[in-house]
Amino acid sequence: QVQLVESGGGLVQAGGSLSLSCAASERSFSITAMGWHRQAPGKQRETVATITNGGIANYADSVKGRFTIRRDNVKNTVALEMNSLKVEDTAVYYCSAEAVRLAFPRTRNTYWGQGTQVTVSS
């Protein structure tokens, strides 16, 4: 199965930087894309950034120009470099992976990590 483990969360001051990482362990699955998402208290989960195996990245408007998503296809890791952090960036950040099952039935599903807390203080 596909397992995702996030790390790198913590407490930072507004304007500071933080880098998150996610390691994917998969057997009998092929990951086609990975992404980062976040959920603040009382709010819906939102997609922060995604990246395909080909390196095509997309960002939410709220983080564009401040966050960078990076992918290592060989190691199956994805990182989120966060700069110029704002208080509103405070949330639990989740890593995701879109994966196709190699064995039959070859279904495609999205898998999620357990999340890591990012807190930005003013």
PDB file of C-alpha atoms in Angstrom:
ATOM      1  CA  GLN A   1       0.000   0.000   0.000  1.00  0.00           C
ATOM      2  CA  VAL A   2       0.944   3.643  -0.248  1.00  0.00           C
ATOM      3  CA  GLN A   3       2.094   5.275   2.950  1.00  0.00           C
ATOM      4  CA  LEU A   4       2.974   8.936   3.355  1.00  0.00           C
ATOM      5  CA  VAL A   5       4.854  10.498   6.243  1.00  0.00           C
ATOM      6  CA  GLU A   6       5.177  14.262   6.655  1.00  0.00           C
ATOM      7  CA  SER A   7       7.831  16.039   8.667  1.00  0.00           C
ATOM      8  CA  GLY A   8       9.179  19.523   9.216  1.00  0.00           C
ATOM      9  CA  GLY A   9       6.256  21.268  10.847  1.00  0.00           C
ATOM     10  CA  GLY A  10       6.712  23.631  13.735  1.00  0.00           C
ATOM     11  CA  LEU A  11       6.348  27.140  15.079  1.00  0.00           C
ATOM     12  CA  VAL A  12       7.749  30.085  13.152  1.00  0.00           C
ATOM     13  CA  GLN A  13       7.470  33.842  13.240  1.00  0.00           C
ATOM     14  CA  ALA A  14       5.584  35.706  10.545  1.00  0.00           C
ATOM     15  CA  GLY A  15       7.902  36.455   7.671  1.00  0.00           C
ATOM     16  CA  GLY A  16       9.983  33.409   8.399  1.00  0.00           C
ATOM     17  CA  SER A  17      10.523  30.236   6.438  1.00  0.00           C
ATOM     18  CA  LEU A  18       9.855  26.570   6.939  1.00  0.00           C
ATOM     19  CA  SER A  19      10.334  23.508   4.797  1.00  0.00           C
ATOM     20  CA  LEU A  20       8.106  20.459   4.905  1.00  0.00           C
ATOM     21  CA  SER A  21       8.938  17.065   3.505  1.00  0.00           C
ATOM     22  CA  CYS A  22       6.951  13.977   2.690  1.00  0.00           C
ATOM     23  CA  ALA A  23       8.255  10.500   2.056  1.00  0.00           C
ATOM     24  CA  ALA A  24       6.146   8.024   0.139  1.00  0.00           C
ATOM     25  CA  SER A  25       6.499   4.297   0.541  1.00  0.00           C
ATOM     26  CA  GLU A  26       4.611   2.314  -2.007  1.00  0.00           C
ATOM     27  CA  ARG A  27       4.495  -1.299  -3.078  1.00  0.00           C
ATOM     28  CA  SER A  28       2.616  -2.441  -6.139  1.00  0.00           C
ATOM     29  CA  PHE A  29       1.574   1.156  -6.822  1.00  0.00           C
ATOM     30  CA  SER A  30       2.796   3.799  -9.214  1.00  0.00           C
ATOM     31  CA  ILE A  31       2.595   7.399  -8.030  1.00  0.00           C
ATOM     32  CA  THR A  32       1.598   9.809 -10.766  1.00  0.00           C
ATOM     33  CA  ALA A  33       1.344  13.048  -8.821  1.00  0.00           C
ATOM     34  CA  MET A  34       1.866  14.445  -5.357  1.00  0.00           C
ATOM     35  CA  GLY A  35       0.668  17.484  -3.539  1.00  0.00           C
ATOM     36  CA  TRP A  36       0.371  19.493  -0.375  1.00  0.00           C
ATOM     37  CA  HIS A  37      -2.845  20.540   1.285  1.00  0.00           C
ATOM     38  CA  ARG A  38      -3.771  22.300   4.474  1.00  0.00           C
ATOM     39  CA  GLN A  39      -6.656  22.643   6.839  1.00  0.00           C
ATOM     40  CA  ALA A  40      -6.996  25.465   9.315  1.00  0.00           C
ATOM     41  CA  PRO A  41      -9.301  25.202  12.342  1.00  0.00           C
ATOM     42  CA  GLY A  42     -12.902  25.633  11.303  1.00  0.00           C
ATOM     43  CA  LYS A  43     -12.065  25.725   7.621  1.00  0.00           C
ATOM     44  CA  GLN A  44     -12.231  23.328   4.711  1.00  0.00           C
ATOM     45  CA  ARG A  45      -9.154  21.547   3.507  1.00  0.00           C
ATOM     46  CA  GLU A  46      -7.571  23.354   0.595  1.00  0.00           C
ATOM     47  CA  THR A  47      -4.964  22.389  -1.932  1.00  0.00           C
ATOM     48  CA  VAL A  48      -1.771  24.368  -1.593  1.00  0.00           C
ATOM     49  CA  ALA A  49       0.335  22.938  -4.390  1.00  0.00           C
ATOM     50  CA  THR A  50       0.525  19.925  -6.664  1.00  0.00           C
ATOM     51  CA  ILE A  51       3.183  18.513  -8.918  1.00  0.00           C
ATOM     52  CA  THR A  52       3.098  15.806 -11.560  1.00  0.00           C
ATOM     53  CA  ASN A  53       5.821  13.288 -12.292  1.00  0.00           C
ATOM     54  CA  GLY A  54       6.746  15.474 -15.234  1.00  0.00           C
ATOM     55  CA  GLY A  55       7.422  18.384 -12.924  1.00  0.00           C
ATOM     56  CA  ILE A  56       4.376  20.486 -13.735  1.00  0.00           C
ATOM     57  CA  ALA A  57       3.496  22.429 -10.614  1.00  0.00           C
ATOM     58  CA  ASN A  58       0.410  24.371  -9.674  1.00  0.00           C
ATOM     59  CA  TYR A  59      -0.133  26.642  -6.711  1.00  0.00           C
ATOM     60  CA  ALA A  60      -3.023  28.171  -4.898  1.00  0.00           C
ATOM     61  CA  ASP A  61      -3.226  31.911  -5.446  1.00  0.00           C
ATOM     62  CA  SER A  62      -2.755  32.511  -1.743  1.00  0.00           C
ATOM     63  CA  VAL A  63       0.718  30.970  -1.739  1.00  0.00           C
ATOM     64  CA  LYS A  64       1.911  31.713  -5.251  1.00  0.00           C
ATOM     65  CA  GLY A  65       5.299  33.357  -5.189  1.00  0.00           C
ATOM     66  CA  ARG A  66       5.926  32.336  -1.588  1.00  0.00           C
ATOM     67  CA  PHE A  67       5.795  28.541  -1.618  1.00  0.00           C
ATOM     68  CA  THR A  68       7.676  26.111  -3.816  1.00  0.00           C
ATOM     69  CA  ILE A  69       6.874  22.449  -4.295  1.00  0.00           C
ATOM     70  CA  ARG A  70       9.671  20.090  -5.254  1.00  0.00           C
ATOM     71  CA  ARG A  71       9.544  16.455  -6.231  1.00  0.00           C
ATOM     72  CA  ASP A  72      12.140  13.703  -6.352  1.00  0.00           C
ATOM     73  CA  ASN A  73      10.636  10.999  -8.533  1.00  0.00           C
ATOM     74  CA  VAL A  74      13.381   8.496  -7.778  1.00  0.00           C
ATOM     75  CA  LYS A  75      13.092   8.735  -4.012  1.00  0.00           C
ATOM     76  CA  ASN A  76       9.349   9.376  -4.069  1.00  0.00           C
ATOM     77  CA  THR A  77       9.573  12.429  -1.893  1.00  0.00           C
ATOM     78  CA  VAL A  78       7.945  15.817  -2.140  1.00  0.00           C
ATOM     79  CA  ALA A  79       8.906  18.968  -0.304  1.00  0.00           C
ATOM     80  CA  LEU A  80       7.159  22.247   0.303  1.00  0.00           C
ATOM     81  CA  GLU A  81       9.394  25.239   0.826  1.00  0.00           C
ATOM     82  CA  MET A  82       7.471  27.998   2.527  1.00  0.00           C
ATOM     83  CA  ASN A  83       8.776  31.546   2.628  1.00  0.00           C
ATOM     84  CA  SER A  84       7.373  34.851   3.843  1.00  0.00           C
ATOM     85  CA  LEU A  85       4.986  32.978   6.074  1.00  0.00           C
ATOM     86  CA  LYS A  86       1.842  34.682   7.266  1.00  0.00           C
ATOM     87  CA  VAL A  87      -0.334  34.049  10.286  1.00  0.00           C
ATOM     88  CA  GLU A  88      -3.060  32.838   7.951  1.00  0.00           C
ATOM     89  CA  ASP A  89      -0.760  30.058   6.791  1.00  0.00           C
ATOM     90  CA  THR A  90      -1.281  28.375  10.150  1.00  0.00           C
ATOM     91  CA  ALA A  91      -2.814  24.967   9.530  1.00  0.00           C
ATOM     92  CA  VAL A  92      -2.238  21.259   9.531  1.00  0.00           C
ATOM     93  CA  TYR A  93      -0.444  20.437   6.323  1.00  0.00           C
ATOM     94  CA  TYR A  94      -1.078  17.151   4.574  1.00  0.00           C
ATOM     95  CA  CYS A  95       0.850  15.390   1.872  1.00  0.00           C
ATOM     96  CA  SER A  96      -1.029  13.507  -0.827  1.00  0.00           C
ATOM     97  CA  ALA A  97      -0.166  11.083  -3.578  1.00  0.00           C
ATOM     98  CA  GLU A  98      -2.174   9.977  -6.560  1.00  0.00           C
ATOM     99  CA  ALA A  99      -1.313   6.368  -7.235  1.00  0.00           C
ATOM    100  CA  VAL A 100      -2.310   3.646  -9.637  1.00  0.00           C
ATOM    101  CA  ARG A 101      -2.411   0.067  -8.474  1.00  0.00           C
ATOM    102  CA  LEU A 102      -0.072  -2.088 -10.551  1.00  0.00           C
ATOM    103  CA  ALA A 103      -1.871  -5.313  -9.794  1.00  0.00           C
ATOM    104  CA  PHE A 104      -5.403  -5.893 -10.954  1.00  0.00           C
ATOM    105  CA  PRO A 105      -7.741  -4.193 -10.546  1.00  0.00           C
ATOM    106  CA  ARG A 106      -5.656  -1.215 -11.586  1.00  0.00           C
ATOM    107  CA  THR A 107      -7.568   1.414  -9.739  1.00  0.00           C
ATOM    108  CA  ARG A 108      -6.405   4.940  -9.073  1.00  0.00           C
ATOM    109  CA  ASN A 109      -6.796   6.568  -5.690  1.00  0.00           C
ATOM    110  CA  THR A 110      -5.488   9.450  -3.661  1.00  0.00           C
ATOM    111  CA  TYR A 111      -3.615   8.674  -0.467  1.00  0.00           C
ATOM    112  CA  TRP A 112      -2.997  10.985   2.445  1.00  0.00           C
ATOM    113  CA  GLY A 113      -0.438  11.470   5.143  1.00  0.00           C
ATOM    114  CA  GLN A 114      -1.408  12.113   8.740  1.00  0.00           C
ATOM    115  CA  GLY A 115      -0.440  15.763   8.671  1.00  0.00           C
ATOM    116  CA  THR A 116       2.051  18.051  10.350  1.00  0.00           C
ATOM    117  CA  GLN A 117       1.215  21.225  12.248  1.00  0.00           C
ATOM    118  CA  VAL A 118       2.519  24.564  11.033  1.00  0.00           C
ATOM    119  CA  THR A 119       1.946  27.520  13.321  1.00  0.00           C
ATOM    120  CA  VAL A 120       2.889  31.053  12.329  1.00  0.00           C
ATOM    121  CA  SER A 121       2.951  33.612  15.103  1.00  0.00           C
ATOM    122  CA  SER A 122       2.752  37.368  14.753  1.00  0.00           C
TER     123      SER A 122
END
